Amino acid sequence: MNAEYNAEATRQNILNVAAEEIHLHGFQACSTSEIIKKAGISKGALYHHFGSKLALGYAVLDEVFAPKFMDMWQPVIGSDKPIEDMISFFHEALTWVNCDCISKGCPLNNLAQEMSPVDEGFRVRVNDVMSGWREGIAQALQRGKKNGLVHQDLNAERTALFLIASIEGAHGLAKNAQDIDIFSECFHGIIDYLKRL
C-alpha cells in the first residue's frame, strides 16, 4: 500500500511540475530534463510513469488542465440562473486574475494554438474539453430560458460559442499585449453583453 501511495504521489508530482512547465513554456519548448530536476526524480522514474514526453503531455491535459478548467466553470454550467452566475463569475475572475495569469495565458488556448495544427491527439483532447464547455453553457442558457431568466428567442448554442470565442480571444489578446487592462476591458465587454440577454 505504501509503495502504491508513493508511486501515485510521484506520478502526481510529475504531472503538477509538467503542467507548470507546459503552461509557462508550451509543450514543444518544455524540457523533460527541467521537469525531472524540478520534480526531484530520476529520468527512469519519469519514463516509468509516462512512456514518452507526448504521453506526459496528454496526461497533463487530461488529468490536470481539463479537470481544473471544468471545475472552475461548474458553477456556471450547473446553474439555473446562468446570466446572473456568469456575470458573477466574470466579476470574480477580475479580482484574482493577475499579471502572471496574463503572461502565461489560458493553458487550453495555448495548447490549441500550439499543438492542434501539429498533433491530432492534442487537437482532439482540447476540442473535447471546449465542446463540453460549450455544451454546458448552452444547456445552462436553455434552463435559463425555461425559467424565464433568458430571452426566449436566444439561440443558446450560438451564444455559448460566441461567449467562449470572446473569453478565449480575451486571453489571447491580453497575453500577446502582456496587458492586464486589455483582459479587464474584454471581460467588462462580455459582462455588458450578458446583461442584454
Backbone as JSON, one array per atom type, in Angstrom:
{
  "sequence": "MNAEYNAEATRQNILNVAAEEIHLHGFQACSTSEIIKKAGISKGALYHHFGSKLALGYAVLDEVFAPKFMDMWQPVIGSDKPIEDMISFFHEALTWVNCDCISKGCPLNNLAQEMSPVDEGFRVRVNDVMSGWREGIAQALQRGKKNGLVHQDLNAERTALFLIASIEGAHGLAKNAQDIDIFSECFHGIIDYLKRL",
  "N": [[0.83, -1.21, 0.0], [1.92, 1.24, 0.85], [3.96, 1.53, -1.03], [2.41, 1.74, -3.32], [1.08, 4.12, -2.77], [3.26, 5.88, -2.69], [4.15, 5.66, -5.32], [1.94, 6.72, -6.7], [1.93, 9.28, -5.63], [4.37, 10.21, -6.59], [3.85, 10.15, -9.33], [1.77, 12.06, -9.48], [3.14, 14.31, -8.64], [4.96, 14.61, -10.75], [3.13, 15.19, -12.8], [2.08, 17.65, -11.88], [4.35, 19.33, -11.85], [5.08, 19.17, -14.55], [2.8, 20.31, -15.69], [3.04, 22.98, -14.88], [5.4, 23.68, -16.24], [4.66, 23.25, -18.93], [2.58, 25.1, -19.14], [4.01, 27.45, -18.78], [6.05, 27.42, -20.77], [5.04, 26.22, -23.05], [4.2, 23.18, -24.85], [6.03, 22.05, -26.73], [8.42, 23.41, -26.27], [8.96, 22.93, -23.61], [11.06, 21.29, -21.25], [12.0, 17.98, -20.64], [14.15, 17.37, -19.05], [14.24, 19.53, -17.32], [11.81, 19.2, -16.02], [12.29, 16.76, -14.71], [14.36, 17.6, -13.0], [13.06, 19.65, -11.45], [11.0, 18.17, -10.32], [12.4, 16.48, -8.76], [13.21, 13.85, -9.33], [14.3, 10.75, -10.91], [15.37, 10.16, -14.31], [14.51, 7.66, -15.1], [12.31, 7.29, -13.42], [10.51, 9.16, -14.42], [9.99, 8.11, -17.0], [9.04, 5.67, -16.31], [6.49, 6.18, -15.37], [5.38, 7.64, -17.46], [5.46, 6.94, -20.78], [6.56, 8.49, -22.78], [7.42, 11.85, -23.78], [5.23, 12.91, -25.11], [3.13, 11.3, -24.15], [3.16, 12.15, -21.51], [2.42, 14.84, -21.88], [-0.21, 14.53, -22.87], [-1.36, 13.37, -20.59], [-1.12, 15.45, -18.73], [-2.87, 17.32, -19.87], [-5.3, 15.83, -19.83], [-5.59, 15.12, -17.1], [-4.88, 17.24, -15.44], [-5.14, 19.98, -16.56], [-7.72, 19.9, -17.92], [-9.64, 18.89, -15.92], [-9.35, 20.92, -13.9], [-10.15, 23.15, -15.3], [-12.84, 22.54, -16.0], [-13.91, 22.26, -13.45], [-13.64, 24.86, -12.52], [-15.54, 26.15, -14.11], [-17.88, 24.92, -13.38], [-19.86, 26.06, -11.56], [-21.21, 27.82, -13.29], [-21.95, 26.19, -15.47], [-23.64, 24.39, -14.21], [-25.74, 25.95, -13.48], [-29.02, 27.32, -12.82], [-29.69, 29.87, -13.2], [-28.17, 31.24, -15.35], [-27.2, 33.68, -16.55], [-26.97, 35.57, -14.48], [-25.17, 34.15, -12.84], [-22.97, 33.84, -14.54], [-22.2, 36.5, -14.92], [-21.47, 37.11, -12.29], [-19.34, 35.31, -12.09], [-17.5, 36.38, -13.95], [-17.0, 38.92, -12.83], [-15.83, 38.08, -10.43], [-13.58, 36.73, -11.43], [-12.11, 38.86, -12.4], [-11.08, 39.85, -10.06], [-9.13, 38.08, -9.21], [-7.43, 37.48, -11.35], [-4.17, 38.02, -12.43], [-1.02, 39.63, -13.35], [0.72, 37.52, -13.83], [-1.0, 35.46, -14.6], [-1.89, 36.54, -17.0], [0.48, 36.72, -18.5], [1.11, 34.04, -18.89], [-1.19, 33.01, -20.09], [-4.22, 31.24, -21.12], [-4.14, 27.84, -20.41], [-5.41, 25.85, -21.99], [-6.12, 27.24, -24.33], [-3.56, 27.97, -25.13], [-2.44, 25.45, -25.75], [-4.19, 24.68, -27.77], [-3.58, 26.54, -29.79], [-0.85, 26.06, -30.17], [-0.51, 23.22, -30.54], [-2.64, 21.96, -31.92], [-2.43, 22.22, -34.77], [-0.36, 20.45, -35.27], [-0.49, 18.02, -33.93], [-2.7, 15.43, -33.66], [-3.72, 14.11, -31.43], [-3.53, 15.98, -29.31], [-5.16, 17.96, -30.45], [-7.72, 16.73, -30.58], [-8.2, 16.21, -27.86], [-8.2, 18.81, -26.68], [-10.3, 19.91, -28.13], [-12.4, 18.28, -27.22], [-12.65, 19.11, -24.55], [-13.3, 21.84, -24.92], [-15.67, 21.52, -26.35], [-17.31, 20.26, -24.46], [-17.45, 22.3, -22.57], [-18.75, 24.28, -24.1], [-21.2, 22.99, -24.64], [-22.12, 22.71, -22.02], [-22.53, 25.39, -21.21], [-24.45, 26.13, -23.11], [-26.56, 24.43, -22.39], [-27.09, 25.41, -19.84], [-27.99, 27.97, -20.51], [-30.32, 27.26, -21.89], [-31.8, 26.22, -19.74], [-32.07, 28.58, -18.34], [-33.74, 29.96, -20.09], [-36.07, 28.4, -19.89], [-36.7, 28.98, -17.27], [-37.47, 31.56, -17.48], [-35.53, 33.52, -17.35], [-33.85, 34.22, -19.32], [-33.81, 35.67, -22.54], [-36.34, 34.48, -24.7], [-35.99, 34.13, -27.42], [-33.33, 33.65, -27.76], [-30.56, 32.05, -29.22], [-29.21, 29.42, -27.87], [-27.0, 27.68, -28.32], [-25.46, 29.03, -30.26], [-24.9, 31.37, -28.85], [-23.43, 30.39, -26.69], [-21.15, 29.5, -28.06], [-20.22, 31.94, -29.07], [-19.65, 33.29, -26.66], [-17.57, 31.72, -25.61], [-15.64, 32.04, -27.62], [-15.2, 34.77, -27.27], [-14.18, 34.87, -24.65], [-11.83, 33.28, -24.85], [-10.57, 34.74, -26.81], [-10.09, 37.09, -25.41], [-8.18, 36.2, -23.59], [-6.1, 35.56, -25.4], [-5.55, 38.06, -26.69], [-4.79, 39.65, -24.49], [-2.59, 38.22, -23.51], [-0.82, 38.37, -25.7], [-0.38, 41.14, -25.83], [0.58, 41.47, -23.33], [-0.84, 42.73, -21.28], [-2.82, 43.47, -18.72], [-4.95, 45.18, -18.56], [-6.23, 45.07, -21.01], [-7.36, 42.54, -20.9], [-9.15, 42.96, -18.78], [-10.85, 44.94, -19.89], [-11.97, 43.47, -22.01], [-13.37, 41.48, -20.57], [-15.18, 43.1, -19.17], [-16.61, 43.99, -21.36], [-17.82, 41.57, -22.14], [-19.43, 41.14, -19.91], [-21.17, 43.37, -20.18], [-22.46, 42.57, -22.52], [-23.73, 40.2, -21.64], [-25.61, 41.23, -19.84], [-27.56, 42.11, -21.49], [-28.91, 39.92, -22.29]],
  "CA": [[0.0, 0.0, 0.0], [2.8, 2.39, 0.94], [4.62, 1.64, -2.33], [1.41, 2.25, -4.27], [0.86, 5.54, -2.44], [4.45, 6.63, -3.12], [4.15, 5.69, -6.78], [0.91, 7.67, -7.13], [2.39, 10.62, -5.24], [5.42, 10.57, -7.55], [3.18, 10.43, -10.61], [1.05, 13.33, -9.36], [4.17, 15.35, -8.58], [5.43, 14.81, -12.12], [2.06, 15.88, -13.54], [1.98, 19.04, -11.43], [5.53, 20.06, -12.34], [4.97, 19.25, -16.02], [1.74, 21.27, -16.01], [3.63, 24.33, -14.74], [6.37, 23.89, -17.32], [3.93, 23.38, -20.2], [1.86, 26.37, -19.11], [4.96, 28.55, -18.89], [6.9, 27.39, -21.96], [4.44, 25.5, -24.16], [4.55, 21.76, -24.82], [7.22, 21.72, -27.52], [9.62, 24.02, -25.69], [9.23, 22.49, -22.24], [12.16, 20.35, -21.21], [11.85, 16.87, -19.7], [15.25, 17.48, -18.08], [13.83, 20.51, -16.31], [10.74, 18.55, -15.25], [12.97, 15.79, -13.84], [15.08, 18.36, -11.97], [12.13, 20.32, -10.55], [10.22, 17.15, -9.61], [13.31, 15.77, -7.87], [13.11, 12.42, -9.65], [15.24, 10.27, -11.92], [14.82, 10.01, -15.67], [13.81, 6.38, -15.11], [11.01, 7.45, -12.76], [9.63, 9.86, -15.36], [9.58, 7.23, -18.09], [8.26, 4.57, -15.73], [5.09, 6.62, -15.28], [4.94, 8.16, -18.76], [6.35, 6.31, -21.75], [7.17, 9.48, -23.68], [7.03, 13.25, -23.49], [3.87, 13.09, -25.63], [2.21, 10.68, -23.19], [3.11, 13.06, -20.36], [1.62, 16.0, -22.29], [-1.62, 14.13, -22.89], [-1.81, 13.17, -19.21], [-1.27, 16.78, -18.13], [-4.11, 17.88, -20.39], [-6.45, 15.04, -19.37], [-5.69, 14.94, -15.65], [-4.64, 18.48, -14.71], [-5.77, 21.17, -17.16], [-9.16, 19.73, -18.2], [-10.46, 18.89, -14.69], [-9.33, 22.24, -13.25], [-10.93, 24.05, -16.13], [-14.26, 22.24, -15.87], [-14.29, 22.58, -12.06], [-13.77, 26.32, -12.43], [-16.75, 26.58, -14.8], [-19.04, 24.16, -12.94], [-20.97, 26.89, -11.04], [-21.97, 28.38, -14.41], [-22.52, 25.1, -16.25], [-24.71, 23.77, -13.44], [-26.64, 26.99, -12.98], [-30.38, 27.54, -13.33], [-29.74, 31.3, -13.48], [-26.84, 31.34, -15.96], [-26.72, 35.04, -16.82], [-26.55, 36.11, -13.18], [-23.98, 33.44, -12.35], [-21.84, 34.18, -15.42], [-21.77, 37.87, -14.58], [-20.74, 36.99, -11.03], [-18.09, 34.62, -12.39], [-16.56, 37.3, -14.6], [-16.6, 39.92, -11.83], [-14.89, 37.43, -9.51], [-12.33, 36.48, -12.16], [-11.36, 40.11, -12.48], [-10.42, 40.13, -8.77], [-7.96, 37.22, -8.98], [-6.5, 37.43, -12.49], [-3.03, 38.92, -12.22], [-0.1, 39.73, -14.49], [1.27, 36.2, -14.08], [-2.01, 34.75, -15.39], [-1.92, 37.13, -18.34], [1.71, 36.39, -19.23], [1.07, 32.62, -19.26], [-2.36, 32.75, -20.92], [-5.06, 30.1, -20.8], [-3.41, 26.64, -20.85], [-6.11, 25.17, -23.09], [-5.96, 28.07, -25.52], [-2.16, 27.84, -25.53], [-2.25, 24.15, -26.41], [-4.95, 24.69, -29.02], [-2.83, 27.31, -30.78], [0.46, 25.46, -30.42], [-0.43, 21.81, -30.86], [-3.7, 21.45, -32.8], [-2.01, 22.04, -36.16], [0.74, 19.51, -35.46], [-0.71, 16.73, -33.26], [-4.13, 15.12, -33.61], [-4.08, 13.75, -30.06], [-3.78, 17.22, -28.58], [-6.31, 18.65, -31.05], [-8.95, 16.06, -30.17], [-8.39, 16.4, -26.42], [-8.6, 20.2, -26.43], [-11.63, 20.07, -28.7], [-13.36, 17.63, -26.33], [-12.88, 19.99, -23.39], [-14.01, 23.02, -25.4], [-17.04, 21.11, -26.71], [-18.03, 20.05, -23.2], [-17.67, 23.64, -22.02], [-19.78, 24.92, -24.92], [-22.48, 22.3, -24.39], [-22.55, 23.04, -20.67], [-23.07, 26.76, -21.2], [-25.69, 26.13, -23.9], [-27.61, 23.8, -21.58], [-27.44, 26.36, -18.77], [-28.8, 29.03, -21.13], [-31.64, 26.68, -22.14], [-32.5, 26.2, -18.46], [-32.43, 29.96, -18.05], [-34.91, 30.28, -20.92], [-37.23, 27.72, -19.27], [-37.0, 29.67, -16.01], [-37.86, 32.93, -17.78], [-34.44, 34.43, -16.97], [-33.08, 34.49, -20.54], [-34.71, 35.95, -23.67], [-36.82, 33.25, -25.31], [-35.52, 33.98, -28.81], [-31.87, 33.47, -27.75], [-30.01, 30.79, -29.71], [-28.29, 29.06, -26.78], [-25.76, 27.08, -28.84], [-24.67, 30.09, -30.9], [-24.46, 32.29, -27.81], [-22.36, 29.71, -25.96], [-19.97, 29.53, -28.92], [-19.75, 33.32, -29.1], [-19.07, 33.6, -25.35], [-16.27, 31.04, -25.5], [-14.72, 32.74, -28.52], [-14.87, 36.06, -26.64], [-13.33, 34.6, -23.48], [-10.52, 32.84, -25.3], [-9.98, 35.88, -27.51], [-9.59, 38.0, -24.37], [-6.91, 35.61, -23.12], [-5.09, 35.69, -26.45], [-5.18, 39.47, -26.88], [-4.08, 40.14, -23.31], [-1.28, 37.56, -23.46], [0.03, 38.93, -26.74], [-0.03, 42.52, -25.47], [1.09, 41.47, -21.95], [-1.55, 43.88, -20.72], [-3.97, 43.02, -17.94], [-6.07, 46.09, -18.81], [-6.96, 44.56, -22.18], [-8.17, 41.44, -20.38], [-10.23, 43.57, -18.0], [-11.79, 45.59, -20.81], [-12.69, 42.41, -22.71], [-14.32, 40.86, -19.65], [-16.27, 44.06, -18.94], [-17.44, 43.94, -22.57], [-18.63, 40.35, -22.06], [-20.44, 41.41, -18.88], [-22.17, 44.26, -20.8], [-23.24, 41.75, -23.46], [-24.58, 39.29, -20.86], [-26.69, 41.98, -19.23], [-28.61, 42.32, -22.5], [-29.55, 38.64, -22.6]],
  "C": [[0.86, 1.26, 0.0], [3.52, 2.63, -0.39], [3.66, 2.2, -3.37], [1.17, 3.74, -4.04], [2.03, 6.38, -2.94], [4.51, 6.74, -4.64], [3.13, 6.69, -7.3], [1.31, 9.1, -6.8], [3.47, 11.11, -6.19], [4.81, 10.96, -8.88], [2.48, 11.78, -10.58], [2.02, 14.5, -9.31], [4.7, 15.66, -9.98], [4.39, 15.58, -12.93], [2.0, 17.36, -13.17], [3.14, 19.88, -11.94], [5.45, 20.24, -13.85], [3.91, 20.25, -16.43], [2.27, 22.7, -15.92], [4.57, 24.64, -15.89], [5.69, 24.07, -18.67], [3.19, 24.71, -20.25], [2.81, 27.55, -19.34], [5.65, 28.59, -20.25], [6.22, 26.84, -23.21], [4.92, 24.05, -24.14], [5.87, 21.51, -25.53], [8.5, 22.25, -26.89], [9.92, 23.54, -24.27], [10.23, 21.34, -22.28], [11.89, 19.23, -20.2], [12.97, 16.9, -18.66], [14.89, 18.44, -16.96], [12.72, 19.95, -15.43], [11.35, 17.57, -14.25], [13.65, 16.52, -12.68], [14.11, 18.98, -10.96], [11.28, 19.34, -9.75], [11.09, 16.37, -8.62], [13.27, 14.27, -8.06], [14.21, 12.04, -10.63], [14.55, 10.23, -13.28], [14.01, 8.72, -15.76], [12.42, 6.48, -14.49], [10.02, 8.15, -13.69], [9.09, 8.88, -16.4], [8.93, 5.94, -17.6], [6.77, 4.93, -15.73], [4.53, 7.08, -16.62], [5.94, 7.7, -19.81], [7.08, 7.27, -22.68], [6.75, 10.88, -23.23], [5.6, 13.5, -23.97], [2.84, 12.49, -24.67], [2.06, 11.54, -21.95], [2.25, 14.28, -20.69], [0.13, 15.68, -22.33], [-2.17, 13.98, -21.47], [-2.0, 14.5, -18.49], [-2.58, 17.41, -18.59], [-5.34, 17.16, -19.81], [-6.67, 15.1, -17.87], [-5.46, 16.21, -14.83], [-5.44, 19.63, -15.32], [-7.28, 21.01, -17.33], [-10.0, 19.7, -16.92], [-10.5, 20.24, -13.97], [-10.22, 23.22, -13.99], [-12.42, 23.81, -15.94], [-14.76, 22.5, -14.45], [-14.52, 24.07, -11.9], [-15.1, 26.79, -13.01], [-18.02, 25.89, -14.3], [-20.17, 25.02, -12.36], [-21.83, 27.52, -12.15], [-22.68, 27.27, -15.17], [-23.7, 24.45, -15.53], [-25.8, 24.72, -13.01], [-28.03, 26.95, -13.63], [-30.62, 29.02, -13.63], [-28.4, 31.71, -14.11], [-26.33, 32.75, -16.19], [-26.18, 35.65, -15.53], [-25.25, 35.47, -12.71], [-22.77, 33.68, -13.24], [-21.31, 35.57, -15.11], [-20.98, 37.85, -13.27], [-19.38, 36.34, -11.24], [-17.07, 35.59, -12.98], [-16.1, 38.4, -13.64], [-15.58, 39.32, -10.87], [-13.54, 37.18, -10.18], [-11.47, 37.73, -12.24], [-10.66, 40.46, -11.17], [-9.2, 39.25, -8.56], [-7.02, 37.08, -10.16], [-5.4, 38.46, -12.25], [-2.1, 38.88, -13.43], [0.52, 38.38, -14.84], [0.31, 35.38, -14.92], [-2.0, 35.24, -16.83], [-0.69, 36.71, -19.13], [1.72, 34.94, -19.68], [-0.08, 32.31, -20.21], [-3.16, 31.55, -20.41], [-4.37, 28.82, -21.29], [-4.08, 25.89, -21.99], [-5.96, 25.93, -24.4], [-4.53, 27.96, -26.05], [-1.93, 26.55, -26.31], [-3.02, 24.07, -27.72], [-4.16, 25.39, -30.12], [-1.53, 26.62, -31.18], [0.37, 24.08, -31.07], [-1.5, 21.29, -31.82], [-3.26, 21.3, -34.25], [-1.0, 20.91, -36.37], [0.52, 18.15, -34.8], [-2.21, 16.49, -33.07], [-4.58, 14.77, -32.2], [-4.37, 14.97, -29.2], [-5.03, 17.91, -29.12], [-7.62, 18.06, -30.55], [-9.23, 16.31, -28.69], [-8.86, 17.82, -26.1], [-10.01, 20.43, -26.95], [-12.7, 19.43, -27.81], [-13.69, 18.5, -25.12], [-13.7, 21.21, -23.81], [-15.46, 22.68, -25.75], [-17.89, 20.89, -25.46], [-18.37, 21.36, -22.52], [-18.81, 24.33, -22.75], [-21.15, 24.3, -24.67], [-23.03, 22.63, -23.0], [-23.16, 24.43, -20.57], [-24.39, 26.82, -21.97], [-26.83, 25.52, -23.1], [-28.06, 24.71, -20.44], [-28.32, 27.48, -19.33], [-30.21, 28.52, -21.45], [-32.45, 26.61, -20.84], [-32.93, 27.61, -18.06], [-33.63, 30.41, -18.85], [-36.17, 29.65, -20.31], [-37.67, 28.42, -18.0], [-37.41, 31.13, -16.22], [-36.8, 33.96, -17.45], [-33.55, 34.8, -18.14], [-34.1, 34.72, -21.65], [-35.06, 34.66, -24.4], [-36.3, 33.04, -26.72], [-34.01, 33.78, -28.89], [-31.51, 32.1, -28.32], [-28.91, 30.39, -28.73], [-26.97, 28.52, -27.3], [-24.86, 28.14, -29.46], [-24.11, 31.05, -29.86], [-23.32, 31.68, -27.0], [-21.06, 29.75, -26.75], [-19.37, 30.93, -28.95], [-19.07, 33.71, -27.78], [-17.69, 32.97, -25.21], [-15.24, 31.7, -26.4], [-14.28, 34.07, -27.92], [-13.92, 35.87, -25.47], [-11.92, 34.22, -23.92], [-9.81, 33.93, -26.09], [-9.4, 36.89, -26.53], [-8.25, 37.5, -23.83], [-5.8, 35.83, -24.14], [-4.61, 37.12, -26.64], [-4.35, 39.99, -25.71], [-2.69, 39.52, -23.2], [-0.33, 38.17, -24.48], [0.51, 40.33, -26.38], [0.67, 42.59, -24.11], [0.48, 42.63, -21.18], [-2.83, 43.41, -20.03], [-5.19, 43.92, -18.18], [-6.9, 45.64, -20.02], [-7.88, 43.42, -21.75], [-9.38, 41.99, -19.63], [-11.28, 44.21, -18.9], [-12.62, 44.55, -21.57], [-13.75, 41.78, -21.81], [-15.46, 41.81, -19.31], [-17.19, 44.12, -20.16], [-18.34, 42.71, -22.58], [-19.75, 40.53, -21.04], [-21.55, 42.3, -19.45], [-23.08, 43.47, -21.75], [-24.23, 40.85, -22.69], [-25.79, 40.01, -20.26], [-27.85, 42.22, -20.19], [-29.36, 41.03, -22.84], [-30.73, 38.34, -21.69]]
}
